[in-house]
PDB file of C-alpha atoms in Angstrom:
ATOM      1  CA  UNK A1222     -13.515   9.519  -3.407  1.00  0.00           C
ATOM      2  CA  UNK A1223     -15.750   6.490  -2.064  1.00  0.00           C
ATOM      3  CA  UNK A1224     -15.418   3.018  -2.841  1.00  0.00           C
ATOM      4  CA  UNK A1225     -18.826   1.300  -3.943  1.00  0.00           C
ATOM      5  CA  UNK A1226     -19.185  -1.760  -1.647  1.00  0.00           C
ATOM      6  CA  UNK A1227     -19.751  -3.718  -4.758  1.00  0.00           C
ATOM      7  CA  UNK A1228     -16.634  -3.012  -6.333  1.00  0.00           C
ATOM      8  CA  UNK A1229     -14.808  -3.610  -3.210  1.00  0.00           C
ATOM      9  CA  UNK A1230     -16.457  -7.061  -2.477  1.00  0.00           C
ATOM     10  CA  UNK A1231     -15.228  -8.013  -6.071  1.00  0.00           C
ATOM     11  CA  UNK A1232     -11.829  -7.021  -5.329  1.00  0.00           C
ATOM     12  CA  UNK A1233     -12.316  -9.144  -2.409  1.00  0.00           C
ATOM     13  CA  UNK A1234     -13.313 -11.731  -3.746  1.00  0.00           C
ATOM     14  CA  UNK A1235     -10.699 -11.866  -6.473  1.00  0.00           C
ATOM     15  CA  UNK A1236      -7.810 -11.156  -4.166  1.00  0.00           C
ATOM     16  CA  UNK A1237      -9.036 -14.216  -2.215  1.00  0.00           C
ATOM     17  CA  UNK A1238      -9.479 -16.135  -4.664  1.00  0.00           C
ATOM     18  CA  UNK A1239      -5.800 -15.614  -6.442  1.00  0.00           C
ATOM     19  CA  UNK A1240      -2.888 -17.973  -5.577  1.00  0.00           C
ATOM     20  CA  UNK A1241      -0.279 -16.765  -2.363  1.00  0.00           C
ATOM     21  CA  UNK A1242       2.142 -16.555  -5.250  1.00  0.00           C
ATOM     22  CA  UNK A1243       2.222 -16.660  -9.064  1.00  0.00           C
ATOM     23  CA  UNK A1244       5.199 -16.680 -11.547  1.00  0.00           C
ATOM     24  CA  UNK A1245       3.280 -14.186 -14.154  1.00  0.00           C
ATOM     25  CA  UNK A1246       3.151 -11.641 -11.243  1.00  0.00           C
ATOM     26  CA  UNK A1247       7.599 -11.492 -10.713  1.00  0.00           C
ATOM     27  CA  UNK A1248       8.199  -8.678 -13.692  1.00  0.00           C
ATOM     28  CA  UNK A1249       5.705  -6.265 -11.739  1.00  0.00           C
ATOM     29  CA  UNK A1250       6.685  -7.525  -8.248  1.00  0.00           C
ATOM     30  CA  UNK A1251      10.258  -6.730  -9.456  1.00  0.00           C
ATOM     31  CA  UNK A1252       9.438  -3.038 -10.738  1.00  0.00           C
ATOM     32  CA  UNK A1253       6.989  -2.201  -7.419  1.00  0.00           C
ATOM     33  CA  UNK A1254      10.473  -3.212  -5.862  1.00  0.00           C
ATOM     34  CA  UNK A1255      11.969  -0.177  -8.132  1.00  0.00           C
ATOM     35  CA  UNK A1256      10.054   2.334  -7.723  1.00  0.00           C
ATOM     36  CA  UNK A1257       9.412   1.704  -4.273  1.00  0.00           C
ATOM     37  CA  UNK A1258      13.168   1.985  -3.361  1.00  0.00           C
ATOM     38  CA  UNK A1259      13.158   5.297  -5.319  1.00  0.00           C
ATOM     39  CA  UNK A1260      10.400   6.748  -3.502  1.00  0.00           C
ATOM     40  CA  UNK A1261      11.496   5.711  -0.270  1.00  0.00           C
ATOM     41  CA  UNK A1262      14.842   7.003  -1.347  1.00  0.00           C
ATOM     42  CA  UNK A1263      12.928  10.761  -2.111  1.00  0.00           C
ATOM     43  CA  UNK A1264      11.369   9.747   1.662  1.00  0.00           C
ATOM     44  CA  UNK A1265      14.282  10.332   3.216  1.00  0.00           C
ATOM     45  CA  UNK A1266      16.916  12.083   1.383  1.00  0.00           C
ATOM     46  CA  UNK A1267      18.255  15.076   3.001  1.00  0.00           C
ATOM     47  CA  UNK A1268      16.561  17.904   1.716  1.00  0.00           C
ATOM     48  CA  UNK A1269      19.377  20.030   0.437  1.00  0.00           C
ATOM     49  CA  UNK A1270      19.407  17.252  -1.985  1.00  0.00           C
ATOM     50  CA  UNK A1271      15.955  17.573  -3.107  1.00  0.00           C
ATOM     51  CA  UNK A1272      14.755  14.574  -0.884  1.00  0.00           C
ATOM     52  CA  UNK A1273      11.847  15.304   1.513  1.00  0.00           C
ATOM     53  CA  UNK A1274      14.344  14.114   5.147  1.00  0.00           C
ATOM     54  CA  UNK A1275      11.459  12.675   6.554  1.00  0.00           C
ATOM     55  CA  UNK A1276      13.322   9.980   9.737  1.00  0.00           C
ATOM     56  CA  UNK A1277      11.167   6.744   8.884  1.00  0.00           C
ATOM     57  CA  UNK A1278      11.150   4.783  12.526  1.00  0.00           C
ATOM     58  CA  UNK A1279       9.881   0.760  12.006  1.00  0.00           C
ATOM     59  CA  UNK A1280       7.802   0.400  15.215  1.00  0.00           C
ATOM     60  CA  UNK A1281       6.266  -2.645  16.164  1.00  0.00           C
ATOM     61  CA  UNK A1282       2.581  -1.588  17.199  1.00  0.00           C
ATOM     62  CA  UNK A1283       0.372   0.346  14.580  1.00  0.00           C
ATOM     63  CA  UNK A1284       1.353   3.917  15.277  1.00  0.00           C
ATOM     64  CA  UNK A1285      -1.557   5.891  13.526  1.00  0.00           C
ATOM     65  CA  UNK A1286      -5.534   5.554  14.580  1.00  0.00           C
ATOM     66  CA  UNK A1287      -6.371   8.369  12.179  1.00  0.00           C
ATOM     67  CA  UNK A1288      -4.284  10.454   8.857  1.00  0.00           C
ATOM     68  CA  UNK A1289      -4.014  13.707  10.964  1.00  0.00           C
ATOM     69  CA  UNK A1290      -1.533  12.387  13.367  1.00  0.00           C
ATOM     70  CA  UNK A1291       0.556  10.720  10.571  1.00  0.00           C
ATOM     71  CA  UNK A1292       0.414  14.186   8.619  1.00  0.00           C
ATOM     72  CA  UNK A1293       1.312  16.241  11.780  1.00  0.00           C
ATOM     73  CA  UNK A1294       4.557  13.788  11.984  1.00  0.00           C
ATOM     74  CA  UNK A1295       5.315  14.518   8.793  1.00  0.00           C
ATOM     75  CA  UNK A1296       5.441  17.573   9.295  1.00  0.00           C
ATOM     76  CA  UNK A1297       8.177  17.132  11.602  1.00  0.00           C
ATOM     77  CA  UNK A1298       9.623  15.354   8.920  1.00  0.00           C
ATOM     78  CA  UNK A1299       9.485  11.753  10.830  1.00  0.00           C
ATOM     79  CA  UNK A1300       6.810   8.935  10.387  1.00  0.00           C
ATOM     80  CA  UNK A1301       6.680   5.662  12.072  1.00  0.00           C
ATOM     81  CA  UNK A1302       5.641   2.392  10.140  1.00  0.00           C
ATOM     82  CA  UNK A1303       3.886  -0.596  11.654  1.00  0.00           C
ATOM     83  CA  UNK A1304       6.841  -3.153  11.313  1.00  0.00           C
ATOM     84  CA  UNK A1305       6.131  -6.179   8.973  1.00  0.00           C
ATOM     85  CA  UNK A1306       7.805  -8.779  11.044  1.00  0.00           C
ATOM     86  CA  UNK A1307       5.779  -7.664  14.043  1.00  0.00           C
ATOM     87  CA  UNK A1308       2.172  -8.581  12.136  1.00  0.00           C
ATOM     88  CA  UNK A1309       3.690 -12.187  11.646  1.00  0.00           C
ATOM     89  CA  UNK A1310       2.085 -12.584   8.357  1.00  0.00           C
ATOM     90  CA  UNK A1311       5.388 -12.303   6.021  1.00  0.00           C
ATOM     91  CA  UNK A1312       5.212 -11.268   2.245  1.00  0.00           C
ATOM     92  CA  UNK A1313       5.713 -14.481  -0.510  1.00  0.00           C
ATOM     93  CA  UNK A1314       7.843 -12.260  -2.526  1.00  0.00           C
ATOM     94  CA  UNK A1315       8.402  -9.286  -0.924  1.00  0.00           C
ATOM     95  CA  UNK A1316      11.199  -9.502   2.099  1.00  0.00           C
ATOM     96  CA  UNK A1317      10.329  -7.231   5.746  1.00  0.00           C
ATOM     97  CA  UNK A1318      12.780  -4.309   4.959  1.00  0.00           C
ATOM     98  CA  UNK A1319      11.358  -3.859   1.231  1.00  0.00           C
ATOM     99  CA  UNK A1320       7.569  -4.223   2.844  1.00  0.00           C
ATOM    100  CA  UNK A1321       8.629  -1.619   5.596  1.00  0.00           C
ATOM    101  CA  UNK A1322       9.601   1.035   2.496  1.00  0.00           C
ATOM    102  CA  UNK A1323       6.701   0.032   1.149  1.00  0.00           C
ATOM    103  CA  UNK A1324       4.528   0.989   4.054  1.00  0.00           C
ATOM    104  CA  UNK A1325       6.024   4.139   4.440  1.00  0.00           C
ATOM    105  CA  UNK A1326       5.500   5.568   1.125  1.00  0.00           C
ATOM    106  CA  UNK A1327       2.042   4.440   1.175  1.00  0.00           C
ATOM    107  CA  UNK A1328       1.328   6.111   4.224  1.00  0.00           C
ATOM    108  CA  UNK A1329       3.424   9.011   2.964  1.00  0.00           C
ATOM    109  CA  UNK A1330       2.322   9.625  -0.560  1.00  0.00           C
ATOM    110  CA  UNK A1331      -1.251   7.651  -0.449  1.00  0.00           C
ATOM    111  CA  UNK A1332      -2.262   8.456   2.815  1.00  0.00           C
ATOM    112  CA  UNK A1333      -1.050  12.106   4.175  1.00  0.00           C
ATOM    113  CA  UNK A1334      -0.739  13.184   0.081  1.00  0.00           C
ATOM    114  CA  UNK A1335      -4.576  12.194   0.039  1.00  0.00           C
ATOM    115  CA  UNK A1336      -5.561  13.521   3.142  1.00  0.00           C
ATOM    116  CA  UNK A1337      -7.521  10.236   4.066  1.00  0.00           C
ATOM    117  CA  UNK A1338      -7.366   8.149   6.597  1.00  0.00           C
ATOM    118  CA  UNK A1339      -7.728   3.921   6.376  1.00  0.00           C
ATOM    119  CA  UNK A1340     -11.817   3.138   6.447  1.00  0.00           C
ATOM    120  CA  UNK A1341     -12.741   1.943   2.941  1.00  0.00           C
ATOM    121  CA  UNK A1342     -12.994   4.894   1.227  1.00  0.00           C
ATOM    122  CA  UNK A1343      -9.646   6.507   2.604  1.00  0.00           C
ATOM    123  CA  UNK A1344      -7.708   3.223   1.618  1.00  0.00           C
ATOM    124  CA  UNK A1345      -9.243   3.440  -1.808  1.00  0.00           C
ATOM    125  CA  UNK A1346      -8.223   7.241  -1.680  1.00  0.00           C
ATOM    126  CA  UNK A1347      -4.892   5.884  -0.663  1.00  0.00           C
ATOM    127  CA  UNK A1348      -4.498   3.737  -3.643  1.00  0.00           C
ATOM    128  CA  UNK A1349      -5.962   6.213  -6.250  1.00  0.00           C
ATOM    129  CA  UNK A1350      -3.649   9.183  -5.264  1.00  0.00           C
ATOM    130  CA  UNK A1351      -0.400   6.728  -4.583  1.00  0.00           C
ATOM    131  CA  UNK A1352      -1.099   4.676  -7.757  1.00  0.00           C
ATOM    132  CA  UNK A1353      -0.056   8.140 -10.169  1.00  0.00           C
ATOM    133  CA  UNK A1354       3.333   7.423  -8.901  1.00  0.00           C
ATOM    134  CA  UNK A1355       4.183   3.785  -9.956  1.00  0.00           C
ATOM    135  CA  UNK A1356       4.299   2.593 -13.529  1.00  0.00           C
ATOM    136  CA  UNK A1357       1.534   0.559 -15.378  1.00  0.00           C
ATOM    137  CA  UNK A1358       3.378  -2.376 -14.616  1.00  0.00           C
ATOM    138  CA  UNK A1359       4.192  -1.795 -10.764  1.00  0.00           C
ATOM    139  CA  UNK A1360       0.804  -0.690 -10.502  1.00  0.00           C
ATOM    140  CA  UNK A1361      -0.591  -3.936 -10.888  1.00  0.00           C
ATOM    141  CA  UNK A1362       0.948  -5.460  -7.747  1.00  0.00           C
ATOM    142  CA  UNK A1363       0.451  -1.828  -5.602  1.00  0.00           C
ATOM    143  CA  UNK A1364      -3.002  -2.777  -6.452  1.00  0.00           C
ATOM    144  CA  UNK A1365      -2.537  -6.179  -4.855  1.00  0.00           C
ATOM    145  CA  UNK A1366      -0.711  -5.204  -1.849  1.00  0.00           C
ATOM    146  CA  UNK A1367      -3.504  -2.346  -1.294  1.00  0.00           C
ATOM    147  CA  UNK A1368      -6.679  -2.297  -2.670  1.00  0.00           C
ATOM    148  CA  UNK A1369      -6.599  -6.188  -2.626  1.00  0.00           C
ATOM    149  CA  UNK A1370      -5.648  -6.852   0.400  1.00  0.00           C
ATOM    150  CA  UNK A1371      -7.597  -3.730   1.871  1.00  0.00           C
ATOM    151  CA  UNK A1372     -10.913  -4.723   0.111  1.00  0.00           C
ATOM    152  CA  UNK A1373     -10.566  -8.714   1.582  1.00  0.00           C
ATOM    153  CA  UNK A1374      -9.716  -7.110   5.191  1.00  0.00           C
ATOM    154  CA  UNK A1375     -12.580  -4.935   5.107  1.00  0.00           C
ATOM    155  CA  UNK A1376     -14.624  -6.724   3.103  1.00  0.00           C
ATOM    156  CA  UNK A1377     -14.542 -10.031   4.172  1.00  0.00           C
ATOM    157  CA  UNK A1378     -12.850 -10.156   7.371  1.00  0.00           C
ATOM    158  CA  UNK A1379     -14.781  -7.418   9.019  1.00  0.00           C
ATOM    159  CA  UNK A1380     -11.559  -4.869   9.503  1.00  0.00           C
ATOM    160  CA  UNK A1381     -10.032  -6.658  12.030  1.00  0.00           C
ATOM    161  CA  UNK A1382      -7.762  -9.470  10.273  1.00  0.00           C
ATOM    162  CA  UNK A1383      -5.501  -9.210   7.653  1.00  0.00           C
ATOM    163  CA  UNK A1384      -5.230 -11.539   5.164  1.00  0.00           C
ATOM    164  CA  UNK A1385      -2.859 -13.636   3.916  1.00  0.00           C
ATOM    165  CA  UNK A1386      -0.314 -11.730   1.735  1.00  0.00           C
ATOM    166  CA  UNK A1387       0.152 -12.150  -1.956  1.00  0.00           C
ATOM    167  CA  UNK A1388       2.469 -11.980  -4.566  1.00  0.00           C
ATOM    168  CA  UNK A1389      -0.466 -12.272  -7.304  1.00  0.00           C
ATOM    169  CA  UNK A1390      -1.921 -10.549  -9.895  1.00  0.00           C
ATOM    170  CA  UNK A1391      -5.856  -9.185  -9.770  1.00  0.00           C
ATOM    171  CA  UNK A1392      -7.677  -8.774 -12.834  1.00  0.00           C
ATOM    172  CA  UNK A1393      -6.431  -5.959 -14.904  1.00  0.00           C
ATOM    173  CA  UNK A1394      -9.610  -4.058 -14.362  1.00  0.00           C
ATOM    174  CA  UNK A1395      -8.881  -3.670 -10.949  1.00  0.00           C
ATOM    175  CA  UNK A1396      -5.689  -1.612 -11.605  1.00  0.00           C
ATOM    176  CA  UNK A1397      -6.709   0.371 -14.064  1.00  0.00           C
ATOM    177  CA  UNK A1398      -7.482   4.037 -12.827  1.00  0.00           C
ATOM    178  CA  UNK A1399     -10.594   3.703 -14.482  1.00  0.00           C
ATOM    179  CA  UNK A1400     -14.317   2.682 -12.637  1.00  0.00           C
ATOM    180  CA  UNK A1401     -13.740  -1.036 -12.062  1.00  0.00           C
ATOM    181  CA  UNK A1402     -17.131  -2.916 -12.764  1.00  0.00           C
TER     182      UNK A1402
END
């Protein structure tokens, strides 16, 4: 899985150029929420309840440089998540507990369940394998909080920054599981 730089500079682009927050983007906000919290809930059930008992820790430096020591953790049934509140960019829509979830299923099921780590083409990895687990709907604001805001960081701020976070909708073609351009 790679991620043409053209496709990612549109995604860019577009994920720049959309509002911090837009109405039309609540009902998939609001089902992302859903899912999420069932996920997470899957996360860290206790196994003999068909939940996976990984201990999700909320740490306030970015734990993992590469995938391999985030899928040895796992392993051990733990993972820690970069803490929202600690970036000090907070989510329009979403609030720090629901974006910590978030984080942790992306890491779990996008991340370790691709194998990839977070250049360009592992975040687009990332998005592809995590995306299979959230409805149409919810998948066009995973696509937001991921590919979007991925593509602008790498894009268009070099890796280092991230950008302001959204509660927007990208065009449709970007969260479609189908070639983008």
């Amino acid at each position: 899985m790679r991620l043409d730089p053209g496709v990612g500079a549109a995604i860019a682009d577009a994920y720049l150029a959309a509002p911090s927050r837009e109405e039309r983007a609540y009902s998939a906000y609001a089902a992302f929420c859903r899912e999420t919290l069932k996920q997470y809930d899957f996360l860290i059930g206790r196994t003999e309840f068909g939940g996976l008992g990984v201990a999700v820790r909320v740490v306030d430096e970015d734990p993992y440089t590469d995938v391999e020591s985030m899928v040895d953790d796992l392993r051990a049934h733990r993972l820690n998540v970069w803490a929202s509140a600690a970036g000090g960019n907070s989510h329009p829509y979403l609030s720090d507990g629901q974006n910590d979830m978030f984080r942790a299923v992306h890491d779990a099921f996008g991340h370790a369940g691709s194998g990839r780590g977070f250049d360009r083409h592992g975040e687009e990895a990332a998005w592809v394998k995590h995306s299979t687990m959230y409805s149409a709907l919810a998948r066009r604001a995973l696509t937001t909080e991921t590919r979007g805001q991925n593509c602008a960081r790498i894009f268009r701020y070099g890796g280092d920054v991230f950008p302001e976070q959204k509660a927007a909708l990208l065009p449709r073609r970007f969260s479609d599981l189908q070639p983008s351009l």
